[in-house]
């Protein structure tokens, strides 16, 4: 049993170490993107698109889902692994963002407000991570669980709003979410869903 846990945790640690740094860097880049016009170069378009996509809530949630699906042996592990990953990712995002920003131009924020911001960020990240990890693990039990992701993608499109269709990066992101929605629907239509088996707690 101990050897099985070590085999499971080692790939998770490697994955988390690589992906959390990557997600944090691209998320910081996304927060600091300049105004994007139609004359953007192909290289800048790709970087901007990746940064915007990676910094979106559906992608953060989907990575936690993948962790729960791929690395967890039971629901408790899925919840733990998903939460640990997102907390590490948000911590790196905050640290890298602190050094990336031009502090001389920043307006001082009261300490209490900073603490409240951190509490809300870490709280939301922990909940999103544990929920995503659990959903990812449950996908192994029933493909119908993907409907949760489907609803999330639709909600993200609604949150983006019609103004997000006015620039090339927003269009690319929305089209990607639409393709994901269609892909999930097609997958569930042609793949005979399994019945939900007993969950190992």
mmCIF file of C-alpha atoms in Angstrom:
data_model
loop_
_atom_site.group_PDB
_atom_site.id
_atom_site.type_symbol
_atom_site.label_atom_id
_atom_site.label_comp_id
_atom_site.label_asym_id
_atom_site.label_seq_id
_atom_site.Cartn_x
_atom_site.Cartn_y
_atom_site.Cartn_z
ATOM 1 C CA UNK A 1 0.000 0.000 0.000
ATOM 2 C CA UNK A 2 2.819 2.399 0.895
ATOM 3 C CA UNK A 3 4.620 1.645 -2.372
ATOM 4 C CA UNK A 4 1.400 2.293 -4.301
ATOM 5 C CA UNK A 5 1.019 5.706 -2.649
ATOM 6 C CA UNK A 6 4.610 6.623 -3.447
ATOM 7 C CA UNK A 7 4.135 5.611 -7.094
ATOM 8 C CA UNK A 8 0.993 7.761 -7.239
ATOM 9 C CA UNK A 9 2.443 10.819 -5.515
ATOM 10 C CA UNK A 10 5.716 11.029 -7.438
ATOM 11 C CA UNK A 11 4.077 11.721 -10.842
ATOM 12 C CA UNK A 12 1.699 14.153 -9.105
ATOM 13 C CA UNK A 13 4.600 16.058 -7.562
ATOM 14 C CA UNK A 14 6.431 16.243 -10.900
ATOM 15 C CA UNK A 15 3.279 17.337 -12.735
ATOM 16 C CA UNK A 16 2.433 19.953 -10.110
ATOM 17 C CA UNK A 17 5.982 21.344 -10.075
ATOM 18 C CA UNK A 18 6.021 21.870 -13.839
ATOM 19 C CA UNK A 19 2.428 22.858 -14.536
ATOM 20 C CA UNK A 20 1.949 25.184 -11.553
ATOM 21 C CA UNK A 21 4.989 27.256 -12.563
ATOM 22 C CA UNK A 22 3.820 27.354 -16.187
ATOM 23 C CA UNK A 23 0.275 28.342 -15.224
ATOM 24 C CA UNK A 24 1.508 31.017 -12.819
ATOM 25 C CA UNK A 25 3.827 32.606 -15.402
ATOM 26 C CA UNK A 26 1.228 32.671 -18.176
ATOM 27 C CA UNK A 27 -1.423 33.983 -15.776
ATOM 28 C CA UNK A 28 0.821 36.885 -14.794
ATOM 29 C CA UNK A 29 1.543 37.580 -18.463
ATOM 30 C CA UNK A 30 -2.211 37.567 -19.102
ATOM 31 C CA UNK A 31 -2.775 40.189 -16.395
ATOM 32 C CA UNK A 32 -0.183 42.476 -17.976
ATOM 33 C CA UNK A 33 -1.008 42.149 -21.681
ATOM 34 C CA UNK A 34 -1.010 45.448 -23.592
ATOM 35 C CA UNK A 35 -3.889 46.483 -25.843
ATOM 36 C CA UNK A 36 -4.067 44.020 -28.716
ATOM 37 C CA UNK A 37 -4.954 45.275 -32.200
ATOM 38 C CA UNK A 38 -5.504 43.552 -35.525
ATOM 39 C CA UNK A 39 -1.872 44.049 -36.593
ATOM 40 C CA UNK A 40 -0.500 41.752 -33.894
ATOM 41 C CA UNK A 41 2.272 39.386 -35.008
ATOM 42 C CA UNK A 42 1.674 35.630 -35.085
ATOM 43 C CA UNK A 43 4.104 35.082 -32.200
ATOM 44 C CA UNK A 44 2.434 37.688 -29.970
ATOM 45 C CA UNK A 45 -0.972 36.302 -30.894
ATOM 46 C CA UNK A 46 0.011 32.784 -29.813
ATOM 47 C CA UNK A 47 1.561 33.991 -26.538
ATOM 48 C CA UNK A 48 -1.424 36.241 -25.787
ATOM 49 C CA UNK A 49 -3.892 33.482 -26.629
ATOM 50 C CA UNK A 50 -2.098 30.946 -24.434
ATOM 51 C CA UNK A 51 -1.847 33.456 -21.575
ATOM 52 C CA UNK A 52 -5.545 34.383 -21.744
ATOM 53 C CA UNK A 53 -6.628 30.750 -22.000
ATOM 54 C CA UNK A 54 -4.400 29.463 -19.203
ATOM 55 C CA UNK A 55 -5.515 32.294 -16.922
ATOM 56 C CA UNK A 56 -9.200 31.467 -17.427
ATOM 57 C CA UNK A 57 -11.209 29.755 -14.706
ATOM 58 C CA UNK A 58 -12.235 26.801 -16.928
ATOM 59 C CA UNK A 59 -8.579 25.903 -17.606
ATOM 60 C CA UNK A 60 -7.622 26.157 -13.928
ATOM 61 C CA UNK A 61 -10.610 23.917 -13.159
ATOM 62 C CA UNK A 62 -9.782 21.469 -15.946
ATOM 63 C CA UNK A 63 -6.208 21.048 -14.719
ATOM 64 C CA UNK A 64 -7.533 20.183 -11.253
ATOM 65 C CA UNK A 65 -9.935 17.764 -12.967
ATOM 66 C CA UNK A 66 -7.064 16.115 -14.816
ATOM 67 C CA UNK A 67 -5.171 15.692 -11.553
ATOM 68 C CA UNK A 68 -8.153 14.016 -9.904
ATOM 69 C CA UNK A 69 -8.658 11.804 -12.944
ATOM 70 C CA UNK A 70 -5.035 10.842 -13.537
ATOM 71 C CA UNK A 71 -3.305 10.741 -10.159
ATOM 72 C CA UNK A 72 -5.940 9.966 -7.502
ATOM 73 C CA UNK A 73 -6.757 6.441 -6.350
ATOM 74 C CA UNK A 74 -9.847 7.541 -4.444
ATOM 75 C CA UNK A 75 -12.084 10.561 -3.894
ATOM 76 C CA UNK A 76 -10.159 11.804 -0.856
ATOM 77 C CA UNK A 77 -6.897 11.822 -2.800
ATOM 78 C CA UNK A 78 -8.584 13.616 -5.697
ATOM 79 C CA UNK A 79 -9.830 16.359 -3.382
ATOM 80 C CA UNK A 80 -6.458 16.674 -1.651
ATOM 81 C CA UNK A 81 -4.369 16.646 -4.843
ATOM 82 C CA UNK A 82 -6.636 19.142 -6.603
ATOM 83 C CA UNK A 83 -6.548 21.526 -3.660
ATOM 84 C CA UNK A 84 -2.772 21.239 -3.174
ATOM 85 C CA UNK A 85 -2.133 21.947 -6.851
ATOM 86 C CA UNK A 86 -4.315 25.067 -6.994
ATOM 87 C CA UNK A 87 -2.888 26.477 -3.758
ATOM 88 C CA UNK A 88 0.644 26.041 -5.085
ATOM 89 C CA UNK A 89 -0.321 27.585 -8.426
ATOM 90 C CA UNK A 90 -2.020 30.627 -6.858
ATOM 91 C CA UNK A 91 0.926 31.107 -4.472
ATOM 92 C CA UNK A 92 3.393 31.139 -7.368
ATOM 93 C CA UNK A 93 1.067 33.433 -9.322
ATOM 94 C CA UNK A 94 1.050 35.963 -6.471
ATOM 95 C CA UNK A 95 4.824 35.748 -5.940
ATOM 96 C CA UNK A 96 5.709 36.074 -9.637
ATOM 97 C CA UNK A 97 3.119 38.813 -10.098
ATOM 98 C CA UNK A 98 4.660 40.779 -7.224
ATOM 99 C CA UNK A 99 8.052 40.865 -8.951
ATOM 100 C CA UNK A 100 6.549 41.403 -12.411
ATOM 101 C CA UNK A 101 4.570 44.516 -11.519
ATOM 102 C CA UNK A 102 6.017 47.993 -11.647
ATOM 103 C CA UNK A 103 5.706 48.759 -7.944
ATOM 104 C CA UNK A 104 6.563 52.455 -8.414
ATOM 105 C CA UNK A 105 3.255 52.967 -10.271
ATOM 106 C CA UNK A 106 1.118 50.971 -7.867
ATOM 107 C CA UNK A 107 -1.311 52.648 -5.493
ATOM 108 C CA UNK A 108 -0.661 51.544 -1.883
ATOM 109 C CA UNK A 109 -3.287 49.097 -0.613
ATOM 110 C CA UNK A 110 -4.178 48.957 3.105
ATOM 111 C CA UNK A 111 -2.856 45.885 4.890
ATOM 112 C CA UNK A 112 -6.333 44.739 5.944
ATOM 113 C CA UNK A 113 -7.548 44.885 2.356
ATOM 114 C CA UNK A 114 -4.497 42.934 1.182
ATOM 115 C CA UNK A 115 -5.177 40.250 3.784
ATOM 116 C CA UNK A 116 -8.831 40.035 2.739
ATOM 117 C CA UNK A 117 -7.778 39.761 -0.907
ATOM 118 C CA UNK A 118 -5.390 36.913 -0.122
ATOM 119 C CA UNK A 119 -7.995 35.115 1.981
ATOM 120 C CA UNK A 120 -10.543 35.316 -0.842
ATOM 121 C CA UNK A 121 -8.006 34.232 -3.502
ATOM 122 C CA UNK A 122 -6.718 31.281 -1.509
ATOM 123 C CA UNK A 123 -10.200 30.319 -0.344
ATOM 124 C CA UNK A 124 -11.626 30.360 -3.872
ATOM 125 C CA UNK A 125 -8.573 28.514 -5.214
ATOM 126 C CA UNK A 126 -8.790 25.817 -2.537
ATOM 127 C CA UNK A 127 -12.498 25.270 -3.202
ATOM 128 C CA UNK A 128 -12.032 25.255 -6.978
ATOM 129 C CA UNK A 129 -9.132 22.819 -6.674
ATOM 130 C CA UNK A 130 -10.877 20.335 -4.400
ATOM 131 C CA UNK A 131 -14.080 20.532 -6.450
ATOM 132 C CA UNK A 132 -12.197 20.132 -9.722
ATOM 133 C CA UNK A 133 -10.204 17.207 -8.368
ATOM 134 C CA UNK A 134 -13.385 15.507 -7.174
ATOM 135 C CA UNK A 135 -15.118 16.050 -10.524
ATOM 136 C CA UNK A 136 -12.101 14.661 -12.367
ATOM 137 C CA UNK A 137 -12.094 11.520 -10.264
ATOM 138 C CA UNK A 138 -15.848 11.061 -10.709
ATOM 139 C CA UNK A 139 -15.394 11.179 -14.481
ATOM 140 C CA UNK A 140 -13.791 7.741 -14.115
ATOM 141 C CA UNK A 141 -17.045 6.565 -12.540
ATOM 142 C CA UNK A 142 -19.464 8.244 -14.947
ATOM 143 C CA UNK A 143 -18.932 10.341 -18.068
ATOM 144 C CA UNK A 144 -22.073 12.274 -17.152
ATOM 145 C CA UNK A 145 -19.913 14.155 -14.649
ATOM 146 C CA UNK A 146 -18.555 16.100 -17.631
ATOM 147 C CA UNK A 147 -21.868 17.954 -17.645
ATOM 148 C CA UNK A 148 -20.493 19.996 -14.741
ATOM 149 C CA UNK A 149 -17.637 21.176 -16.950
ATOM 150 C CA UNK A 150 -20.112 21.808 -19.769
ATOM 151 C CA UNK A 151 -22.177 24.119 -17.566
ATOM 152 C CA UNK A 152 -19.011 25.885 -16.404
ATOM 153 C CA UNK A 153 -17.914 26.584 -19.974
ATOM 154 C CA UNK A 154 -21.327 27.990 -20.876
ATOM 155 C CA UNK A 155 -21.281 30.218 -17.796
ATOM 156 C CA UNK A 156 -17.799 31.451 -18.728
ATOM 157 C CA UNK A 157 -19.056 32.478 -22.174
ATOM 158 C CA UNK A 158 -21.899 34.391 -20.518
ATOM 159 C CA UNK A 159 -19.491 36.085 -18.122
ATOM 160 C CA UNK A 160 -17.197 37.071 -21.005
ATOM 161 C CA UNK A 161 -20.140 38.820 -22.600
ATOM 162 C CA UNK A 162 -20.660 40.134 -26.110
ATOM 163 C CA UNK A 163 -17.832 42.667 -25.797
ATOM 164 C CA UNK A 164 -15.321 39.803 -25.701
ATOM 165 C CA UNK A 165 -16.143 39.134 -29.361
ATOM 166 C CA UNK A 166 -14.747 42.516 -30.390
ATOM 167 C CA UNK A 167 -11.039 41.609 -30.296
ATOM 168 C CA UNK A 168 -9.110 38.781 -31.904
ATOM 169 C CA UNK A 169 -7.931 37.187 -28.661
ATOM 170 C CA UNK A 170 -11.409 37.257 -27.147
ATOM 171 C CA UNK A 171 -12.830 35.687 -30.285
ATOM 172 C CA UNK A 172 -10.174 32.961 -30.218
ATOM 173 C CA UNK A 173 -10.858 32.210 -26.548
ATOM 174 C CA UNK A 174 -14.638 32.116 -26.988
ATOM 175 C CA UNK A 175 -14.335 29.897 -30.063
ATOM 176 C CA UNK A 176 -12.137 27.509 -28.074
ATOM 177 C CA UNK A 177 -14.739 27.302 -25.311
ATOM 178 C CA UNK A 178 -17.446 26.702 -27.924
ATOM 179 C CA UNK A 179 -15.404 23.871 -29.448
ATOM 180 C CA UNK A 180 -14.970 22.355 -25.979
ATOM 181 C CA UNK A 181 -18.723 22.521 -25.397
ATOM 182 C CA UNK A 182 -19.474 20.875 -28.738
ATOM 183 C CA UNK A 183 -16.757 18.275 -28.093
ATOM 184 C CA UNK A 184 -18.250 17.308 -24.719
ATOM 185 C CA UNK A 185 -21.748 17.042 -26.197
ATOM 186 C CA UNK A 186 -20.518 14.854 -29.061
ATOM 187 C CA UNK A 187 -18.474 12.697 -26.673
ATOM 188 C CA UNK A 188 -21.444 12.102 -24.363
ATOM 189 C CA UNK A 189 -23.723 11.424 -27.327
ATOM 190 C CA UNK A 190 -21.543 8.743 -28.905
ATOM 191 C CA UNK A 191 -19.872 7.348 -25.793
ATOM 192 C CA UNK A 192 -22.213 5.170 -23.813
ATOM 193 C CA UNK A 193 -21.908 6.529 -20.268
ATOM 194 C CA UNK A 194 -21.112 4.084 -17.507
ATOM 195 C CA UNK A 195 -23.308 3.820 -14.481
ATOM 196 C CA UNK A 196 -21.923 5.510 -11.381
ATOM 197 C CA UNK A 197 -20.073 2.848 -9.429
ATOM 198 C CA UNK A 198 -19.440 2.842 -5.707
ATOM 199 C CA UNK A 199 -16.887 5.515 -4.824
ATOM 200 C CA UNK A 200 -13.858 4.516 -2.805
ATOM 201 C CA UNK A 201 -13.617 6.991 0.032
#
